[in-house]
XYZ file of N, CA and C in Angstrom:
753
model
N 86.242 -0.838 20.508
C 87.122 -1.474 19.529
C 86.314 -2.101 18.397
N 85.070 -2.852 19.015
C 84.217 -3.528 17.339
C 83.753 -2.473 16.744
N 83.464 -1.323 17.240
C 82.532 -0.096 16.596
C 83.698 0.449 15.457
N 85.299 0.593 16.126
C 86.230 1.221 15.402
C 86.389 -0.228 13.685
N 86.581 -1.311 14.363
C 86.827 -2.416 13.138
C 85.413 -2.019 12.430
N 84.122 -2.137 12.609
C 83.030 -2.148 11.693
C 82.835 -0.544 11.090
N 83.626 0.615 11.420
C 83.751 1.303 10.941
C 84.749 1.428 9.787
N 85.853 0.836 10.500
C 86.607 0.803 9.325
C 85.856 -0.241 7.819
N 85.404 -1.507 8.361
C 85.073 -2.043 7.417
C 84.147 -1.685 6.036
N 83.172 -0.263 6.920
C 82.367 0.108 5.815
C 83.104 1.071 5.069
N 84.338 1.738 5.568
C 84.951 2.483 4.871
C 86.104 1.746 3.556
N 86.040 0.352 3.875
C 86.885 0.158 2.962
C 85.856 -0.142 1.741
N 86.770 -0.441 0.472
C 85.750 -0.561 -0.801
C 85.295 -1.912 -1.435
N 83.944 -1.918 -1.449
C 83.853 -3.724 -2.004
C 84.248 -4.086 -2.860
N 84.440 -5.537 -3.212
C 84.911 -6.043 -4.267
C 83.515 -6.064 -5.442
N 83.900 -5.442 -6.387
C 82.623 -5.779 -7.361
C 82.701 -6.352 -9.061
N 82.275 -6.693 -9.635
C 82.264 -7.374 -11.454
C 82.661 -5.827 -11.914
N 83.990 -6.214 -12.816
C 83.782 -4.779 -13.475
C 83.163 -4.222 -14.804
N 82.703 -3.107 -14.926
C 81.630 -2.424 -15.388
C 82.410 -2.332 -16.861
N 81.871 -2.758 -17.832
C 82.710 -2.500 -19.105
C 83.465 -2.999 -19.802
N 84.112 -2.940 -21.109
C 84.911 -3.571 -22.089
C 86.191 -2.570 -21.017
N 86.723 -1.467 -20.771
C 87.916 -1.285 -20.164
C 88.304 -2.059 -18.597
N 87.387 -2.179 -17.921
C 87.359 -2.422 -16.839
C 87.990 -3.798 -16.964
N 86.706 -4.605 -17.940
C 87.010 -6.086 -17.713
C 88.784 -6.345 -18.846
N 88.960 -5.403 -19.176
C 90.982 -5.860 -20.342
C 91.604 -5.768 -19.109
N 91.209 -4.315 -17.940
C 92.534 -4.348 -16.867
C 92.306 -5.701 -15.882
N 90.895 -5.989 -15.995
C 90.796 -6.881 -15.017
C 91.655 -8.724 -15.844
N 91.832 -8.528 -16.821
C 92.319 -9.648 -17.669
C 93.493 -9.443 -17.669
N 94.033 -7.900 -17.854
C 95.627 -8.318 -17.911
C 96.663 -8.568 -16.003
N 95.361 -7.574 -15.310
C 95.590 -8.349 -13.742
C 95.892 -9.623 -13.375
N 94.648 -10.216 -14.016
C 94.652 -12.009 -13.491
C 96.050 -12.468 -14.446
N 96.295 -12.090 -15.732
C 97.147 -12.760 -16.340
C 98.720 -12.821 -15.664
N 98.857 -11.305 -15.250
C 99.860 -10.883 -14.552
C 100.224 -11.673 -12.967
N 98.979 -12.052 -12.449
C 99.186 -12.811 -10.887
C 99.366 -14.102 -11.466
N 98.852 -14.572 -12.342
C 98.848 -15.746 -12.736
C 100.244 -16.771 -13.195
N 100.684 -15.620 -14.070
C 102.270 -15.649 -14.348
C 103.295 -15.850 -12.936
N 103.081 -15.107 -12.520
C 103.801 -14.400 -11.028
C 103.627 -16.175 -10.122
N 102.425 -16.118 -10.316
C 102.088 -17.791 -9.115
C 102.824 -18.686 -9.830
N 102.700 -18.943 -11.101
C 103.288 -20.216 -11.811
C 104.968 -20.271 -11.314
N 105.196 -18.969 -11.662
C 106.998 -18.813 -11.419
C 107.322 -19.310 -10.185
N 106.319 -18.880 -8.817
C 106.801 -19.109 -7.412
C 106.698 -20.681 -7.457
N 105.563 -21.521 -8.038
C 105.451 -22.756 -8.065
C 106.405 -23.533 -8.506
N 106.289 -22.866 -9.581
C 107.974 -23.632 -10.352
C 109.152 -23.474 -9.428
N 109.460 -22.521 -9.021
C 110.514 -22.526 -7.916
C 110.999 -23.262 -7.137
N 109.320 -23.360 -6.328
C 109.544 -24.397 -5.518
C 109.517 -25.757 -5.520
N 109.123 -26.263 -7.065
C 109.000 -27.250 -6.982
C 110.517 -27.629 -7.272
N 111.260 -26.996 -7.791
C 112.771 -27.226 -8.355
C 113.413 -27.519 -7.092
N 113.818 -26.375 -6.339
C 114.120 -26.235 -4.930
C 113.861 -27.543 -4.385
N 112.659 -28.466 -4.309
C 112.352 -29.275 -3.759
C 112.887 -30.666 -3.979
N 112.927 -30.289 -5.510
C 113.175 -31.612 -6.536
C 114.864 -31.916 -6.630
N 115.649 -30.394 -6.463
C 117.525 -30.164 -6.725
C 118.025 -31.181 -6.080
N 117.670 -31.421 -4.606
C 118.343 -32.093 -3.949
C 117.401 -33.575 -3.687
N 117.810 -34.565 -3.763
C 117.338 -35.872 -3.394
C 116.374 -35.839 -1.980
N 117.164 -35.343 -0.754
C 116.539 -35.473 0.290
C 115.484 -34.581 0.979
N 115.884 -33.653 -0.215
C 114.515 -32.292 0.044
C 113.393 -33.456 -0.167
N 113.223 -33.594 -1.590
C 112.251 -34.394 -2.330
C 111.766 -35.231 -1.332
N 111.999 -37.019 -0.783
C 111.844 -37.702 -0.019
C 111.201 -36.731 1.241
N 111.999 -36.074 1.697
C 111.462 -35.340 3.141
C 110.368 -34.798 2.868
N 109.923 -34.060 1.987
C 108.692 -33.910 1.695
C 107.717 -34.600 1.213
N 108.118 -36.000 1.009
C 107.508 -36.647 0.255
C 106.530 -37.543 1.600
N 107.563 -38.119 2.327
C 107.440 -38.313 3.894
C 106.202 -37.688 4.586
N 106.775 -36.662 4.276
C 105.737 -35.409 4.891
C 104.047 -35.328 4.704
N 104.341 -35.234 3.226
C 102.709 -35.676 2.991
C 102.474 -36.719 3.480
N 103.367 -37.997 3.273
C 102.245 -39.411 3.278
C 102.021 -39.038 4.812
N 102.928 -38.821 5.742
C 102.422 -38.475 6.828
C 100.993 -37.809 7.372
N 101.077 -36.511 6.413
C 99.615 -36.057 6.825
C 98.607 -36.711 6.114
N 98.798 -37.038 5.145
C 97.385 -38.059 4.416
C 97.164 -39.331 5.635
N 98.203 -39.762 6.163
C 97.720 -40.837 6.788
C 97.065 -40.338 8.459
N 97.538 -39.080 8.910
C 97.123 -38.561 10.219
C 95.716 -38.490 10.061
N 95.599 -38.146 8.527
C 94.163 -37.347 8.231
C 93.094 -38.238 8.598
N 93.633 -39.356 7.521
C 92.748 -40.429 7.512
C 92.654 -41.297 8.697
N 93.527 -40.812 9.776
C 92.950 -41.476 11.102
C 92.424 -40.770 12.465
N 92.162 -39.519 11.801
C 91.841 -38.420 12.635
C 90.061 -38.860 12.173
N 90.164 -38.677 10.487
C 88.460 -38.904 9.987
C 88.005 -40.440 10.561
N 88.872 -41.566 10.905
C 87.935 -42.820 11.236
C 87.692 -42.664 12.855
N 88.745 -42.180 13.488
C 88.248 -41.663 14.782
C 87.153 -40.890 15.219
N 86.833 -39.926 14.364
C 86.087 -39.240 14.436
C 84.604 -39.797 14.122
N 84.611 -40.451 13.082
C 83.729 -41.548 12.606
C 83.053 -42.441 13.826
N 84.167 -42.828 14.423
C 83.739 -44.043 15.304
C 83.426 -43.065 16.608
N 83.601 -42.165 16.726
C 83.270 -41.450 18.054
C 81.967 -40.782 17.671
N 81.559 -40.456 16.296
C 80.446 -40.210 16.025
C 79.252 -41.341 15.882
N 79.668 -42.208 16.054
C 78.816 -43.541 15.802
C 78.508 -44.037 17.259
N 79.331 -43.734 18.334
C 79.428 -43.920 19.801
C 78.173 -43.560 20.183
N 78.383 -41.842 19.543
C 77.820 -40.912 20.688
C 76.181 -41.150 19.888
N 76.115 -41.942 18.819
C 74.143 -41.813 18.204
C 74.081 -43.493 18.629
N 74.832 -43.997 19.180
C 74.092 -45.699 19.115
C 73.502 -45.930 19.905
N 72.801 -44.503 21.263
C 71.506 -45.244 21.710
C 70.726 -43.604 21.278
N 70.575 -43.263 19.852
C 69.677 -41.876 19.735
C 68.252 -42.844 19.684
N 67.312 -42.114 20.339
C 66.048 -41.875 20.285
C 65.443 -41.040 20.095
N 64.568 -40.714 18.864
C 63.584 -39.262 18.787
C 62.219 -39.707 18.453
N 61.200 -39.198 19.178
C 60.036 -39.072 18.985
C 59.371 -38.912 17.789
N 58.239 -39.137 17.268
C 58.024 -38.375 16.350
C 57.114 -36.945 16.604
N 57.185 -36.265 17.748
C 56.860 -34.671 17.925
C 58.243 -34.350 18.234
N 59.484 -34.491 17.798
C 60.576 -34.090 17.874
C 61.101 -33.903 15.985
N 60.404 -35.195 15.717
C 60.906 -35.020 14.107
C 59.963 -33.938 13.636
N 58.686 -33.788 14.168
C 57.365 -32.934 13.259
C 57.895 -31.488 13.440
N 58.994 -31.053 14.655
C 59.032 -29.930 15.101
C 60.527 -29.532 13.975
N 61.507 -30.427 13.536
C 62.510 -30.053 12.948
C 62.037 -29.373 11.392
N 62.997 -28.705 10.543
C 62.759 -28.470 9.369
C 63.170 -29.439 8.476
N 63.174 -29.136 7.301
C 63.318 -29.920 6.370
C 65.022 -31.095 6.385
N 65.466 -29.813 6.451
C 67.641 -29.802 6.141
C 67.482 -30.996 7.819
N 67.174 -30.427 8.855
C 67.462 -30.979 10.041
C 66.893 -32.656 10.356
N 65.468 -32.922 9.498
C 64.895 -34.154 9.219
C 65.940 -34.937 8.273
N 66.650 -34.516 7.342
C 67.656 -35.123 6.670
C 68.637 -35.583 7.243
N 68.994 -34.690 8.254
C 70.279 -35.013 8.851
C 70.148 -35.997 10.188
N 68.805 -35.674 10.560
C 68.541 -36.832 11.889
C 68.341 -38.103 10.984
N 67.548 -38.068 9.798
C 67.955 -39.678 8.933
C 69.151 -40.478 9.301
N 69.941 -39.378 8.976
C 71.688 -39.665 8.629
C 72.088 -40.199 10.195
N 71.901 -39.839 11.016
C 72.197 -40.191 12.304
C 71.255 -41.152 12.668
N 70.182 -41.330 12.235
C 69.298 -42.743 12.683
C 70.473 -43.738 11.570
N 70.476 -43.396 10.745
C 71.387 -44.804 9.599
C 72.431 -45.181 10.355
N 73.154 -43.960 10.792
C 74.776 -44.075 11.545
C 74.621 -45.183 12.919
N 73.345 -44.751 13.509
C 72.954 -45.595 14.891
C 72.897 -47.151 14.185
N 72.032 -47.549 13.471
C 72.454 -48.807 12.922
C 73.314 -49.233 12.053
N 74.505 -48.899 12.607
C 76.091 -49.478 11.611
C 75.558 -48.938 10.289
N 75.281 -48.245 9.430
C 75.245 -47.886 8.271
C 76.040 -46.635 8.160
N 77.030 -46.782 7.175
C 77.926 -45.768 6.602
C 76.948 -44.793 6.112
N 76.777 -43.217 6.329
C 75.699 -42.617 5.966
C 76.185 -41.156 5.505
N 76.284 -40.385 4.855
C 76.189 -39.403 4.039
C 74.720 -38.150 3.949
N 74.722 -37.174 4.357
C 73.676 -36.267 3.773
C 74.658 -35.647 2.796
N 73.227 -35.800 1.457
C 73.413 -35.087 0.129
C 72.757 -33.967 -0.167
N 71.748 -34.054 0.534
C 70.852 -33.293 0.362
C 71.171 -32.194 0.310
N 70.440 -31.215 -1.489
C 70.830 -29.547 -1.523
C 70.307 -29.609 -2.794
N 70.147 -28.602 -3.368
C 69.553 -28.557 -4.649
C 70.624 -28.853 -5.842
N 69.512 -29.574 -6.708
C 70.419 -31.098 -7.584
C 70.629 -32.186 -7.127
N 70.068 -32.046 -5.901
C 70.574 -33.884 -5.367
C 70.191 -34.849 -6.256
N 69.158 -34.845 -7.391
C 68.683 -36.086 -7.992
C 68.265 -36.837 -7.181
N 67.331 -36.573 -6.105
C 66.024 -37.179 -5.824
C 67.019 -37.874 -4.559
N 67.963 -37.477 -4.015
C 68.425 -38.309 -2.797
C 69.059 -37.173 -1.836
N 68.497 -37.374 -0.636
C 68.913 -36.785 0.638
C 70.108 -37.114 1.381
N 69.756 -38.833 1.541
C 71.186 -39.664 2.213
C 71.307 -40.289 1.599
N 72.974 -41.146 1.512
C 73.160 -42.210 0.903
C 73.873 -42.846 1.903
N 73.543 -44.190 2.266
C 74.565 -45.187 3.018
C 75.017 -46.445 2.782
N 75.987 -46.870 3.179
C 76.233 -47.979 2.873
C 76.555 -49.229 4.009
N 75.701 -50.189 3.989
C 75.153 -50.859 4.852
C 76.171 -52.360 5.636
N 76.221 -52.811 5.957
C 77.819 -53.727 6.403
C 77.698 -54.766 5.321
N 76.281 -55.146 4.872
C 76.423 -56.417 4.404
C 76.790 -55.700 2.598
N 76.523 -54.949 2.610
C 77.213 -53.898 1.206
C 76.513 -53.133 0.275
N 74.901 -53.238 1.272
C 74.035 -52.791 0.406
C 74.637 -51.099 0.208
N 74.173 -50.548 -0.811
C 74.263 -49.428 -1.001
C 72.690 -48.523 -1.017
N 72.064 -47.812 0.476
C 70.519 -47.388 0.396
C 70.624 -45.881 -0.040
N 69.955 -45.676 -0.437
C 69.473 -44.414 -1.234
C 68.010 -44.071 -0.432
N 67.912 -42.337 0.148
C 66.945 -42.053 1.027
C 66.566 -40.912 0.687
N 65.487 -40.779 -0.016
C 64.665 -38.924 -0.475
C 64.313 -39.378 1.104
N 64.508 -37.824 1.519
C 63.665 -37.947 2.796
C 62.081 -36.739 2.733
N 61.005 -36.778 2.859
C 59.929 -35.439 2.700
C 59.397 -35.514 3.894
N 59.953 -34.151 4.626
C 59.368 -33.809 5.923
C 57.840 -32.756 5.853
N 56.937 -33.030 6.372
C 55.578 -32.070 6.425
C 55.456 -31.620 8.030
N 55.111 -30.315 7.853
C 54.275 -29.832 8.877
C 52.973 -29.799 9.079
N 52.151 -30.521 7.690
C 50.656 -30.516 7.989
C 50.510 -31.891 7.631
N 50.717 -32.813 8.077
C 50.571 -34.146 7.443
C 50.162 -34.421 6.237
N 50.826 -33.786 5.524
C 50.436 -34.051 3.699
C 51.073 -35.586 3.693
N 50.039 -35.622 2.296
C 50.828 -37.098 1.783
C 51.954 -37.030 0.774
N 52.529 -37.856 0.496
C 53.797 -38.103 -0.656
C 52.634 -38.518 -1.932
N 53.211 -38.048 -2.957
C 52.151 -38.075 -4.381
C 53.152 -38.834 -4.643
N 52.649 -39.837 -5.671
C 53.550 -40.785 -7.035
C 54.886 -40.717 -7.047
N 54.307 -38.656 -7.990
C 55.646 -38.254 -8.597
C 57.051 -38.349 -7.935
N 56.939 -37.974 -6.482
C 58.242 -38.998 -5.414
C 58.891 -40.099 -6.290
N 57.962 -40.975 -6.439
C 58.700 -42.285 -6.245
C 59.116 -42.352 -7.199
N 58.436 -41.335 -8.970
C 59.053 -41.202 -10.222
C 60.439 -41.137 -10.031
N 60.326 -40.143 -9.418
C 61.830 -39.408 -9.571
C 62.838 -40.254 -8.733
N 62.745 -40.493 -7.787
C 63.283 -41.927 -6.984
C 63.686 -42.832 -8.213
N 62.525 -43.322 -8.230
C 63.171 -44.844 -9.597
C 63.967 -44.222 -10.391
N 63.752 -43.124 -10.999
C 65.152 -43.089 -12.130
C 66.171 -42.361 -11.808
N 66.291 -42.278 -10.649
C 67.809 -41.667 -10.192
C 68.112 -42.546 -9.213
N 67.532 -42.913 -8.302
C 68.686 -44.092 -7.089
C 69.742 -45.179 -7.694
N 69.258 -45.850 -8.607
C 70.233 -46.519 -8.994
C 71.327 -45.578 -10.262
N 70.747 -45.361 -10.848
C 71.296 -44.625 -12.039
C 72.011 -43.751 -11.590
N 72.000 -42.382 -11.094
C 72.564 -41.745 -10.587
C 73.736 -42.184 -9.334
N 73.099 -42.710 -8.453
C 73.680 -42.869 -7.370
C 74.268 -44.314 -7.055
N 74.117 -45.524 -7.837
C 74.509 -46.537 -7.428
C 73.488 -47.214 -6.693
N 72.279 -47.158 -6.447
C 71.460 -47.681 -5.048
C 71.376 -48.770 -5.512
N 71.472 -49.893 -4.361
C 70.735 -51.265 -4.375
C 69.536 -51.058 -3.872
N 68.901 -50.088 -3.051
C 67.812 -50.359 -1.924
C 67.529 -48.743 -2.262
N 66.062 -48.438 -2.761
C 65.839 -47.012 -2.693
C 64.681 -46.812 -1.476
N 64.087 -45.981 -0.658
C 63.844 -45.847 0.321
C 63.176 -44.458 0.764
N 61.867 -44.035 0.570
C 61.591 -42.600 0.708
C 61.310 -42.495 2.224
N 61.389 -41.634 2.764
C 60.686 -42.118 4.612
C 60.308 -40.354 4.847
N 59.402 -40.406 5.537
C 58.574 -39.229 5.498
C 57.761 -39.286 7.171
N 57.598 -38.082 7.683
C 56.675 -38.262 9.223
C 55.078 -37.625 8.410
N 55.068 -38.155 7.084
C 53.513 -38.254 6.643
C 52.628 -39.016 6.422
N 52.376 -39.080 5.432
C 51.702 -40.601 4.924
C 51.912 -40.430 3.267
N 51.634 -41.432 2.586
C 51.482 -41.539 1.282
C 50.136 -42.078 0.193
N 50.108 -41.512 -0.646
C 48.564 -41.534 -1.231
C 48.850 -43.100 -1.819
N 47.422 -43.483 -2.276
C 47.516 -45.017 -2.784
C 48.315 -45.215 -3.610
N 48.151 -44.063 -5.127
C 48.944 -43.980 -6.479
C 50.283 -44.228 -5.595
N 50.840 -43.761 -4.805
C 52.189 -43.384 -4.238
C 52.581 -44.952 -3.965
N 51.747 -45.738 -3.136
C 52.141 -47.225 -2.297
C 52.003 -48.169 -3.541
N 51.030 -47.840 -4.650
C 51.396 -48.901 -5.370
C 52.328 -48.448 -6.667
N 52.959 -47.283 -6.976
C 53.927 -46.982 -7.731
C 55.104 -47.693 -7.352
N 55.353 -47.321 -5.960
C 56.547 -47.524 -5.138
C 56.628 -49.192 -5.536
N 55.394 -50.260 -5.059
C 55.225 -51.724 -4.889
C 55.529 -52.089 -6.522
N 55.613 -51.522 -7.108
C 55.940 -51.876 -8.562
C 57.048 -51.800 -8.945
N 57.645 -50.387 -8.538
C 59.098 -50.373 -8.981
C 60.297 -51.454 -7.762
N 59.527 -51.651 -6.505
C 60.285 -52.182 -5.374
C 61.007 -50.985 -4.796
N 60.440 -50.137 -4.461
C 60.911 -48.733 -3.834
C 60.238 -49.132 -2.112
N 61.321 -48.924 -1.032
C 60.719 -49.305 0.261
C 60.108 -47.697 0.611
N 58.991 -47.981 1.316
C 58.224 -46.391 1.793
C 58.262 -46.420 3.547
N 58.764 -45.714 4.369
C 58.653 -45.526 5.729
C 57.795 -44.253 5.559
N 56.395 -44.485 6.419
C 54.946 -43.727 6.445
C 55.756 -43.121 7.825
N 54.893 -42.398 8.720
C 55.014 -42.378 10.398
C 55.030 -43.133 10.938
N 54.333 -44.327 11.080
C 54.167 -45.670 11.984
C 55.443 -46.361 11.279
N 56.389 -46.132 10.200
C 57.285 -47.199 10.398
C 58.670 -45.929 10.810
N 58.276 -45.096 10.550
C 59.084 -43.794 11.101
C 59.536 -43.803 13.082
N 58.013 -43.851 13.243
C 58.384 -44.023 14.931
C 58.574 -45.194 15.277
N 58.839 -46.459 14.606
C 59.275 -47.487 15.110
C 60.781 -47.324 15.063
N 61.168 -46.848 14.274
C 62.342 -46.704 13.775
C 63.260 -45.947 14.482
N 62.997 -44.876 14.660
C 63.440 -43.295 15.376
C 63.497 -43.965 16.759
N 62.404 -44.531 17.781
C 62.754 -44.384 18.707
C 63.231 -45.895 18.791
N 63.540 -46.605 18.256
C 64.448 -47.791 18.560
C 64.090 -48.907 18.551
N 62.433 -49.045 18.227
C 61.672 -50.615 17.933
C 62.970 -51.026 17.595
N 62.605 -50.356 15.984
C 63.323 -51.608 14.921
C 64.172 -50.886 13.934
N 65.224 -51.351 13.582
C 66.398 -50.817 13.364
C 66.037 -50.825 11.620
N 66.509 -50.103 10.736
C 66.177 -49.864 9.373
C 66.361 -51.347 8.626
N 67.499 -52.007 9.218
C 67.504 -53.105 8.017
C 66.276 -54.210 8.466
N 66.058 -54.017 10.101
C 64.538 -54.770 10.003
C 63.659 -54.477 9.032
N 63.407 -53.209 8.907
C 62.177 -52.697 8.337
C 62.136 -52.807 7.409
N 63.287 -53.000 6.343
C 63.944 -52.779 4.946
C 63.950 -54.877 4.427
N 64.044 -55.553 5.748
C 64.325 -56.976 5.747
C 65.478 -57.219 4.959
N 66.562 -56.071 4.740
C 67.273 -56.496 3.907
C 68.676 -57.878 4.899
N 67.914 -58.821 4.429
C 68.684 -60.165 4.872
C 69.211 -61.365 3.870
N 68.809 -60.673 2.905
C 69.278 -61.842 1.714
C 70.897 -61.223 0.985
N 71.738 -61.973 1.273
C 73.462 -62.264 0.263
C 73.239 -61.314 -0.348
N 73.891 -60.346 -0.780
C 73.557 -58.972 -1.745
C 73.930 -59.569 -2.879
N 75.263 -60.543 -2.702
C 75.835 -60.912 -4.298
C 74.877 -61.220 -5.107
N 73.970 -62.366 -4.575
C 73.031 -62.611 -5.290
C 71.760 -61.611 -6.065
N 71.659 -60.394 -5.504
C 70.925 -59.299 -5.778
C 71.748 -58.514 -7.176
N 73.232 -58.447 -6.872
C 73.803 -57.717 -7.649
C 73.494 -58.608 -8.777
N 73.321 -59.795 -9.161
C 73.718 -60.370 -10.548
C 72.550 -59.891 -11.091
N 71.220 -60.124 -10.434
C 69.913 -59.607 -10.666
C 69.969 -58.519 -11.089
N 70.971 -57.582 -11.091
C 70.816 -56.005 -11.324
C 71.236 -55.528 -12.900
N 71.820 -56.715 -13.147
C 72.921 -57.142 -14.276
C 71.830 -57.105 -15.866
N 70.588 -57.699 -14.709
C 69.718 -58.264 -15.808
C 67.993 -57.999 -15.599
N 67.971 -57.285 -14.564
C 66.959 -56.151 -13.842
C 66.934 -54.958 -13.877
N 66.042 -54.041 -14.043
C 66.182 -52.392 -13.433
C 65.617 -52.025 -12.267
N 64.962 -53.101 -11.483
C 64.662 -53.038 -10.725
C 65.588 -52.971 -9.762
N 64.640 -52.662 -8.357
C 65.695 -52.369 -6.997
C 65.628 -53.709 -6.491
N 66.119 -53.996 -5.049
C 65.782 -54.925 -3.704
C 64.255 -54.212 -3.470
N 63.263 -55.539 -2.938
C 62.383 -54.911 -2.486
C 62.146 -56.373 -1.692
N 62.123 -56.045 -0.804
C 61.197 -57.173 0.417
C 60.308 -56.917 0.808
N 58.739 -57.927 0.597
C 57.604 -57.885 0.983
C 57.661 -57.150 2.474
N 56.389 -56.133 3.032
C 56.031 -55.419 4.582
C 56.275 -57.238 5.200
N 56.876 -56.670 6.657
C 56.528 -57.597 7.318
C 54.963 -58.135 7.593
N 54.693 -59.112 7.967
C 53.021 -59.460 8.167
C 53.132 -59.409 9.811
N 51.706 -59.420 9.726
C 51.557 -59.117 11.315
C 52.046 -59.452 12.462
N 52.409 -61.042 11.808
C 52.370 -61.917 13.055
C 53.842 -62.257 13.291
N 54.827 -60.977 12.487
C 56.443 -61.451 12.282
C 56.684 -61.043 13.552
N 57.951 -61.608 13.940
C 58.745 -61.202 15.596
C 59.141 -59.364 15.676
N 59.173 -59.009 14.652
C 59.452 -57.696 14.760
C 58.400 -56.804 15.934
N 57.057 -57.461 15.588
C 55.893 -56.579 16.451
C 56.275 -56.995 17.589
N 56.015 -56.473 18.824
C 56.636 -56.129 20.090
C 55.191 -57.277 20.807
């Protein structure tokens, strides 16, 4: 039976761009012709719908109904997805072994494990951001994530492109590159200038397997309101000094 369907399938004809000034008028007066044809059925029905009072309402019902199923099907789902990562742990020879797309998305699920509303963006055009989340106390973090298979370092140009798109583009209060590499000096003191937070490996595997949860690492503990007015009259990000040695965070 699949041999008979994949036979048939090569026998039917593909869809292709058509070839030419004739090709492409029939292909124009086609679309114009379905186009017409859809509007009329639309109109129809919207009349039909609209003639009688209780059509209208009943359908009207109808939607709010499914908009509201929807939206409690997605927070369920949400919160059952937040269940099932709030005790994830990964190694870092678990992160070194993933690819690029899959290091993005375990981000997104390390953010989700610590109450952070989290998003992968990541795809070409992202403007320099992988994840975006949003944090309880309201921060809004912004995360290039750069995964290596040979322990390269992160160059500067990262954190270029970071500074002028996390906030600008994306809204960020908190921009944030995190990488299972390391980063060159130019890179740590670009970042320390603009207030860009950097997770190397050592703050990677603290992180991943459950030391310390991102907003430790990030220290983001200060009133955001107060940050936002700063932003008003700053271009700068949030940046909180590395913890020092002797903070409670070290084990």
């Amino acid at each position: 039976m699949k041999r008979r369907i994949g036979s048939l399938r090569r026998r039917l004809p593909r869809p292709r761009m058509p070839a030419g000034p004739a090709e492409w008028c029939a292909a124009a007066v086609i679309a114009l012709v379905v186009g017409s044809f859809a509007i009329q059925i639309i109109s129809a029905v919207v009349d039909a719908i609209f003639s009688t009072w209780y059509i209208g309402v009943s359908a009207g019902v109808c939607a709010a109904a499914a908009i509201i199923g929807w939206l409690q099907w997605k927070t369920a789902a949400a919160r059952r997805r937040s269940a099932r990562l709030r005790h994830l742990q990964l190694t870092l020879p678990q992160l070194d072994a993933m690819n690029p797309t899959d290091f993005e998305r375990a981000v997104r699920d390390l953010m989700i494990r610590d109450s952070i509303t989290a998003r992968h963006v990541g795809q070409r055009g992202d403007k320099a951001a992988d994840v975006i989340g949003r944090e309880r106390g309201g921060y809004v973090i912004v995360v290039q994530c750069k995964h290596t298979t040979t322990a390269a370092k992160v160059a500067s140009r990262v954190i270029y492109e970071v500074n002028g798109t996390a906030a600008a583009a994306h809204g960020g209060d908190v921009a944030v590159v995190v990488t299972n590499g390391s980063f060159t000096r130019d890179a740590r003191q670009t970042a320390d200038d603009f207030g860009i937070h950097l997770l190397g490996r050592d703050e990677l595997s603290r992180w991943a397997t459950g030391e310390a949860s991102l907003q430790q690492l990030l220290r983001l503990t200060t009133p955001l309101r107060r940050w936002r007015r700063l932003r008003h009259t700053s271009s700068r990000l949030i940046h909180h000094r590395p913890t020092p040695r002797h903070d409670t965070l070290r084990p």
